[in-house]
Amino acid sequence: MLWLLPRALAAFLARRPGTLVRFREASIHELLLALDAGEVDCVVGRFSGELLDSEAVRGLRVERLYDETLAIICSVGHALARRRKVSWDDLAAAQWVLPPPELATRQLLNTEFIRAGVTPPRPLLESSSFATSVSLAHELGTLAVVPLDAARLAQQHGLVQVLRTPLSSFSAPISIVQRPSSLQGHVYADFLAAVRSAAQSRPRR
């Protein structure tokens, strides 16, 4: 999702110049509460199956945009960075910085470990920011899970190494969530159209 909103915003402002767009960054649960309170028009983010089945989303309009590939990273000096292939045991034994348990990325990672018959890692630190996770992996020598786009960008700058792990198909669905009674004026409809168009034209792997 590193590129999605900037690209969507560029297209939207080209069509609606001078329009003020307010973005709020918070956990999915906090954003859903804001949506329910009418403080935001929509939520664009990662939603795990567990979260989509929860009471927090019940009754809301959910539109799946695409699946975002995730990656496991470590510092370039980490012992696992030199491995051609990293095993489940390697991942379980490592120190991690992970999102809080209520976030979709953490839930998806835990599910993958459980499916493999391995106890999910207990993190050394928790962070809801992917940028912070990259910095901590670089500075502290922990593993972290971040979107592949962000991982590749950090790798290009020599900060981290993307690991080859058993999580080859690890991904999180990116969705737009709205209230069922959302009134779509022309400006808001144009914003949603820009988000959908950006998602459809996303970089291919």
Short mmCIF file of C-alpha atoms in Angstrom, two decimals:
data_model
loop_
_atom_site.label_atom_id
_atom_site.label_comp_id
_atom_site.label_asym_id
_atom_site.label_seq_id
_atom_site.Cartn_x
_atom_site.Cartn_y
_atom_site.Cartn_z
CA MET A 1 0.00 0.00 0.00
CA LEU A 2 3.11 2.19 -0.13
CA TRP A 3 2.10 3.61 -3.51
CA LEU A 4 -1.72 3.25 -3.46
CA LEU A 5 -2.90 6.40 -1.71
CA PRO A 6 -0.26 8.76 -3.18
CA ARG A 7 -1.14 7.55 -6.68
CA ALA A 8 -4.88 7.75 -5.99
CA LEU A 9 -4.52 11.21 -4.48
CA ALA A 10 -2.56 12.50 -7.48
CA ALA A 11 -5.30 11.32 -9.84
CA PHE A 12 -8.07 12.67 -7.61
CA LEU A 13 -6.51 16.14 -7.24
CA ALA A 14 -5.93 16.32 -10.98
CA ARG A 15 -9.69 15.89 -11.36
CA ARG A 16 -10.67 17.92 -8.28
CA PRO A 17 -7.95 20.56 -7.81
CA GLY A 18 -8.08 22.50 -4.57
CA THR A 19 -10.03 19.84 -2.69
CA LEU A 20 -8.82 19.28 0.87
CA VAL A 21 -8.32 15.60 1.74
CA ARG A 22 -7.69 14.67 5.36
CA PHE A 23 -5.93 11.37 6.06
CA ARG A 24 -5.98 9.79 9.50
CA GLU A 25 -3.37 7.18 10.34
CA ALA A 26 -4.21 4.81 13.20
CA SER A 27 -4.87 1.14 13.88
CA ILE A 28 -7.69 -0.50 11.92
CA HIS A 29 -9.78 -0.79 15.09
CA GLU A 30 -9.39 2.92 15.86
CA LEU A 31 -10.27 3.83 12.28
CA LEU A 32 -13.37 1.61 12.34
CA LEU A 33 -14.53 3.38 15.50
CA ALA A 34 -13.98 6.72 13.75
CA LEU A 35 -15.94 5.44 10.74
CA ASP A 36 -18.82 4.36 12.97
CA ALA A 37 -18.82 7.78 14.63
CA GLY A 38 -18.94 9.55 11.26
CA GLU A 39 -15.51 11.10 11.75
CA VAL A 40 -14.12 9.60 8.53
CA ASP A 41 -15.81 8.73 5.24
CA CYS A 42 -14.04 5.43 4.63
CA VAL A 43 -11.19 3.22 5.78
CA VAL A 44 -8.57 1.87 3.38
CA GLY A 45 -6.35 -0.78 4.92
CA ARG A 46 -5.41 -4.39 5.59
CA PHE A 47 -8.19 -6.66 6.80
CA SER A 48 -7.50 -10.25 7.82
CA GLY A 49 -10.22 -12.89 7.57
CA GLU A 50 -10.42 -12.84 11.36
CA LEU A 51 -11.06 -9.11 11.36
CA LEU A 52 -13.60 -9.27 8.53
CA ASP A 53 -15.56 -11.85 10.54
CA SER A 54 -15.49 -9.74 13.69
CA GLU A 55 -18.24 -7.62 15.21
CA ALA A 56 -16.27 -4.47 14.34
CA VAL A 57 -16.95 -4.92 10.60
CA ARG A 58 -20.43 -6.41 10.76
CA GLY A 59 -22.92 -4.33 8.82
CA LEU A 60 -20.26 -2.29 7.01
CA ARG A 61 -19.68 -2.28 3.25
CA VAL A 62 -16.40 -4.04 2.46
CA GLU A 63 -14.85 -3.82 -1.01
CA ARG A 64 -11.70 -5.86 -1.57
CA LEU A 65 -9.19 -4.07 -3.80
CA TYR A 66 -6.25 -6.47 -4.08
CA ASP A 67 -3.93 -8.70 -2.06
CA GLU A 68 -0.72 -7.07 -0.83
CA THR A 69 2.34 -9.30 -0.68
CA LEU A 70 4.22 -9.21 2.62
CA ALA A 71 7.87 -9.99 3.27
CA ILE A 72 10.09 -10.97 6.18
CA ILE A 73 13.15 -8.74 6.59
CA CYS A 74 16.29 -8.59 8.71
CA SER A 75 19.36 -6.37 8.90
CA VAL A 76 22.03 -6.94 6.25
CA GLY A 77 24.39 -8.17 8.96
CA HIS A 78 21.95 -10.70 10.43
CA ALA A 79 23.01 -14.36 10.33
CA LEU A 80 19.87 -15.29 8.37
CA ALA A 81 20.66 -12.72 5.66
CA ARG A 82 23.34 -15.07 4.33
CA ARG A 83 21.02 -18.08 4.16
CA ARG A 84 19.79 -19.18 0.75
CA LYS A 85 16.69 -20.53 2.45
CA VAL A 86 15.27 -19.84 5.90
CA SER A 87 13.31 -22.56 7.75
CA TRP A 88 10.36 -22.35 10.12
CA ASP A 89 12.71 -23.25 12.97
CA ASP A 90 14.98 -20.35 12.01
CA LEU A 91 12.03 -17.97 12.06
CA ALA A 92 10.73 -19.29 15.38
CA ALA A 93 14.13 -18.94 17.06
CA ALA A 94 14.73 -15.35 15.91
CA GLN A 95 13.88 -12.14 17.73
CA TRP A 96 11.08 -10.12 16.14
CA VAL A 97 9.47 -6.71 16.03
CA LEU A 98 5.81 -7.25 15.15
CA PRO A 99 2.57 -5.31 14.88
CA PRO A 100 0.23 -5.50 17.91
CA PRO A 101 -1.98 -8.64 18.09
CA GLU A 102 -5.13 -6.82 16.96
CA LEU A 103 -3.65 -5.81 13.59
CA ALA A 104 -4.27 -7.86 10.45
CA THR A 105 -0.59 -8.38 9.59
CA ARG A 106 0.13 -9.95 13.00
CA GLN A 107 -2.95 -12.17 12.76
CA LEU A 108 -1.97 -13.34 9.28
CA LEU A 109 1.59 -14.12 10.38
CA ASN A 110 0.36 -16.06 13.41
CA THR A 111 -2.00 -18.05 11.19
CA GLU A 112 0.87 -19.05 8.88
CA PHE A 113 2.96 -20.27 11.82
CA ILE A 114 0.05 -22.26 13.25
CA ARG A 115 -0.65 -23.87 9.86
CA ALA A 116 2.98 -24.98 9.75
CA GLY A 117 2.68 -26.50 13.22
CA VAL A 118 5.04 -23.93 14.72
CA THR A 119 4.36 -21.68 17.71
CA PRO A 120 4.07 -18.05 16.54
CA PRO A 121 6.98 -15.86 17.61
CA ARG A 122 6.75 -13.76 20.74
CA PRO A 123 8.07 -10.34 19.74
CA LEU A 124 10.82 -8.44 21.46
CA LEU A 125 9.03 -5.21 20.50
CA GLU A 126 5.67 -4.24 19.00
CA SER A 127 5.15 -1.46 16.46
CA SER A 128 2.17 -0.58 14.28
CA SER A 129 4.39 1.42 11.90
CA PHE A 130 6.09 -0.36 9.01
CA ALA A 131 8.67 2.43 8.77
CA THR A 132 9.53 1.96 12.44
CA SER A 133 9.70 -1.81 11.96
CA VAL A 134 12.22 -1.36 9.15
CA SER A 135 14.33 0.94 11.33
CA LEU A 136 14.23 -1.45 14.29
CA ALA A 137 15.14 -4.44 12.13
CA HIS A 138 18.08 -2.45 10.78
CA GLU A 139 19.31 -1.13 14.13
CA LEU A 140 18.49 -3.97 16.53
CA GLY A 141 18.97 -7.02 14.32
CA THR A 142 15.41 -8.28 14.68
CA LEU A 143 13.14 -9.78 12.04
CA ALA A 144 10.08 -7.85 10.92
CA VAL A 145 7.16 -8.31 8.54
CA VAL A 146 6.41 -5.43 6.15
CA PRO A 147 4.82 -4.96 2.71
CA LEU A 148 7.09 -6.24 -0.05
CA ASP A 149 7.16 -2.79 -1.70
CA ALA A 150 8.52 -1.22 1.49
CA ALA A 151 10.93 -4.13 2.01
CA ARG A 152 12.40 -3.80 -1.48
CA LEU A 153 12.79 -0.03 -1.11
CA ALA A 154 14.62 -0.45 2.20
CA GLN A 155 16.76 -3.19 0.66
CA GLN A 156 17.74 -0.90 -2.22
CA HIS A 157 19.00 1.59 0.37
CA GLY A 158 21.07 -1.10 2.08
CA LEU A 159 19.04 -1.07 5.29
CA VAL A 160 17.62 -4.60 5.31
CA GLN A 161 17.63 -7.92 3.51
CA VAL A 162 14.45 -9.61 2.27
CA LEU A 163 14.55 -13.24 3.44
CA ARG A 164 13.62 -16.31 1.43
CA THR A 165 11.17 -18.02 3.73
CA PRO A 166 8.42 -20.67 3.57
CA LEU A 167 5.94 -17.76 3.46
CA SER A 168 6.05 -17.52 -0.34
CA SER A 169 2.33 -16.75 -0.71
CA PHE A 170 2.02 -14.54 2.36
CA SER A 171 -0.36 -11.68 1.61
CA ALA A 172 -2.93 -9.39 3.19
CA PRO A 173 -6.13 -8.16 1.53
CA ILE A 174 -6.37 -4.40 1.05
CA SER A 175 -9.98 -3.20 1.23
CA ILE A 176 -12.16 -0.10 1.35
CA VAL A 177 -14.69 -0.14 4.19
CA GLN A 178 -17.63 2.26 4.35
CA ARG A 179 -20.79 2.72 6.36
CA PRO A 180 -23.80 1.10 4.63
CA SER A 181 -25.58 4.45 4.57
CA SER A 182 -22.67 6.43 3.09
CA LEU A 183 -23.96 9.24 0.88
CA GLN A 184 -21.68 9.40 -2.13
CA GLY A 185 -21.55 12.93 -3.42
CA HIS A 186 -19.69 13.59 -6.66
CA VAL A 187 -16.43 14.56 -4.95
CA TYR A 188 -16.38 11.51 -2.65
CA ALA A 189 -17.33 9.24 -5.56
CA ASP A 190 -14.40 10.63 -7.55
CA PHE A 191 -12.05 9.86 -4.65
CA LEU A 192 -13.27 6.25 -4.44
CA ALA A 193 -12.91 5.91 -8.21
CA ALA A 194 -9.31 7.16 -7.98
CA VAL A 195 -8.51 4.59 -5.27
CA ARG A 196 -10.04 1.76 -7.32
CA SER A 197 -8.19 2.85 -10.45
CA ALA A 198 -4.87 3.03 -8.57
CA ALA A 199 -5.45 -0.46 -7.17
CA GLN A 200 -6.18 -1.87 -10.63
CA SER A 201 -3.02 -0.31 -12.09
CA ARG A 202 -0.77 -1.48 -9.23
CA PRO A 203 2.76 -2.67 -10.03
CA ARG A 204 2.81 -6.35 -10.99
CA ARG A 205 5.28 -8.80 -9.50
#
